[in-house]
Short mmCIF file of C-alpha atoms in Angstrom, two decimals:
data_model
loop_
_atom_site.label_atom_id
_atom_site.label_comp_id
_atom_site.label_asym_id
_atom_site.label_seq_id
_atom_site.Cartn_x
_atom_site.Cartn_y
_atom_site.Cartn_z
CA GLN Q 94 0.01 0.05 -0.02
CA VAL Q 95 0.99 3.63 -0.50
CA GLN Q 96 3.11 4.93 2.38
CA LEU Q 97 4.61 8.35 2.99
CA VAL Q 98 6.86 8.83 6.02
CA GLU Q 99 8.15 12.35 6.85
CA SER Q 100 11.14 13.07 9.15
CA GLY Q 101 13.50 15.89 9.84
CA GLY Q 102 11.29 18.31 11.81
CA GLY Q 103 12.24 19.75 15.17
CA LEU Q 104 12.85 23.01 17.05
CA VAL Q 105 14.99 25.68 15.40
CA GLN Q 106 15.75 29.35 16.10
CA PRO Q 107 14.46 32.08 13.71
CA GLY Q 108 16.93 32.32 10.84
CA GLY Q 109 17.93 28.73 11.12
CA SER Q 110 17.57 25.82 8.64
CA LEU Q 111 15.95 22.39 8.57
CA ARG Q 112 15.67 19.75 5.79
CA LEU Q 113 12.54 17.58 5.74
CA SER Q 114 12.47 14.21 4.06
CA CYS Q 115 9.59 12.03 2.82
CA VAL Q 116 10.26 8.48 2.06
CA ALA Q 117 7.72 6.91 -0.32
CA SER Q 118 6.80 3.27 -0.81
CA GLY Q 119 4.01 1.19 -2.30
CA PHE Q 120 3.91 3.10 -5.74
CA THR Q 121 6.21 4.17 -8.58
CA PHE Q 122 7.47 7.32 -7.04
CA SER Q 123 9.20 8.62 -10.12
CA ILE Q 124 6.03 9.04 -12.21
CA TYR Q 125 3.94 11.05 -9.77
CA GLY Q 126 4.00 14.68 -8.70
CA MET Q 127 4.69 15.35 -5.08
CA SER Q 128 3.99 18.20 -2.73
CA TRP Q 129 4.64 19.59 0.74
CA HIS Q 130 1.79 21.13 2.81
CA ARG Q 131 1.69 22.54 6.29
CA GLN Q 132 -0.90 23.17 8.92
CA ALA Q 133 -0.48 25.57 11.76
CA ALA Q 134 -2.59 25.29 14.88
CA GLY Q 135 -6.05 26.69 14.21
CA ASN Q 136 -5.44 27.18 10.50
CA GLU Q 137 -6.31 25.29 7.38
CA ARG Q 138 -3.77 23.04 5.69
CA GLU Q 139 -1.96 24.89 2.93
CA LEU Q 140 0.30 24.05 0.01
CA VAL Q 141 3.89 25.01 0.54
CA ALA Q 142 5.68 23.63 -2.59
CA SER Q 143 5.09 21.12 -5.29
CA ILE Q 144 7.29 19.18 -7.82
CA THR Q 145 6.25 17.39 -11.00
CA SER Q 146 7.43 14.11 -12.18
CA GLY Q 147 9.66 13.98 -15.22
CA THR Q 148 11.01 17.53 -15.67
CA GLY Q 149 10.80 18.22 -11.91
CA ASN Q 150 9.15 21.65 -12.40
CA THR Q 151 8.52 23.34 -9.02
CA ASN Q 152 6.07 25.73 -7.56
CA TYR Q 153 6.07 27.63 -4.23
CA ALA Q 154 3.71 29.51 -2.05
CA ASP Q 155 4.55 33.19 -2.02
CA SER Q 156 5.31 33.05 1.69
CA VAL Q 157 8.24 30.56 1.19
CA LYS Q 158 9.65 31.68 -2.22
CA GLY Q 159 13.42 32.27 -2.06
CA ARG Q 160 13.66 30.49 1.32
CA PHE Q 161 12.45 26.97 0.76
CA THR Q 162 13.54 24.46 -1.98
CA ILE Q 163 11.61 21.27 -2.92
CA SER Q 164 13.49 18.52 -4.60
CA ARG Q 165 13.25 14.70 -5.26
CA ASP Q 166 15.62 11.78 -5.57
CA ASN Q 167 13.81 9.17 -7.64
CA ALA Q 168 16.46 6.53 -6.97
CA LYS Q 169 15.81 6.87 -3.23
CA ASN Q 170 12.08 7.31 -3.51
CA THR Q 171 12.52 10.39 -1.40
CA LEU Q 172 11.11 13.90 -1.47
CA TYR Q 173 12.87 16.78 0.32
CA LEU Q 174 12.13 20.28 1.50
CA GLN Q 175 15.12 22.43 2.37
CA MET Q 176 13.92 25.25 4.62
CA ASN Q 177 16.28 28.24 5.13
CA SER Q 178 15.85 31.56 6.95
CA LEU Q 179 13.01 30.03 9.01
CA LYS Q 180 10.51 32.40 10.64
CA PRO Q 181 8.22 31.94 13.67
CA GLU Q 182 5.25 31.93 11.23
CA ASP Q 183 6.73 28.75 9.53
CA THR Q 184 5.76 26.85 12.67
CA ALA Q 185 3.45 24.02 11.67
CA VAL Q 186 3.07 20.34 11.04
CA TYR Q 187 4.51 19.59 7.61
CA TYR Q 188 3.02 16.88 5.42
CA CYS Q 189 4.00 15.41 2.05
CA LYS Q 190 1.38 14.31 -0.30
CA THR Q 191 0.83 12.63 -3.65
CA LYS Q 192 -2.30 11.99 -5.72
CA ILE Q 193 -2.75 8.63 -7.43
CA TRP Q 194 -5.82 7.86 -9.60
CA GLY Q 195 -7.63 10.82 -8.10
CA ARG Q 196 -6.98 9.91 -4.46
CA ASN Q 197 -4.83 11.94 -2.08
CA TYR Q 198 -2.25 10.13 0.05
CA TRP Q 199 -0.74 11.92 3.01
CA GLY Q 200 2.10 11.20 5.39
CA GLN Q 201 1.65 11.40 9.14
CA GLY Q 202 3.30 14.79 9.37
CA THR Q 203 6.42 16.17 11.11
CA GLN Q 204 6.39 19.12 13.52
CA VAL Q 205 8.44 22.18 12.75
CA THR Q 206 8.70 24.75 15.58
CA VAL Q 207 10.58 28.07 14.97
CA SER Q 208 11.26 29.84 18.22
CA SER Q 209 13.87 31.52 20.20
#
């Protein structure tokens, strides 16, 4: 079955960096687009960044452009999110997602807390 397992979250000071990973299994990772989303307490889940299969075209939310980088390693079935210049407002649970035959699959999430 499809599984997505995130890791790499934690507590970081403002201005710091983290790299999130999402290991995928149960499907042919290389042929599906992938995305990162986040949900802060009391807020709706929002799209952070996405990456296509094939060419690997990327798209970012305005709030993270220039600070976050999404990438993928198809040989390792792994999706990444490099987060630099972190701000307190980046605090949230971060999820990776894919859509297969019209159905969304989500990981369990990893907590990112940006605080001094």
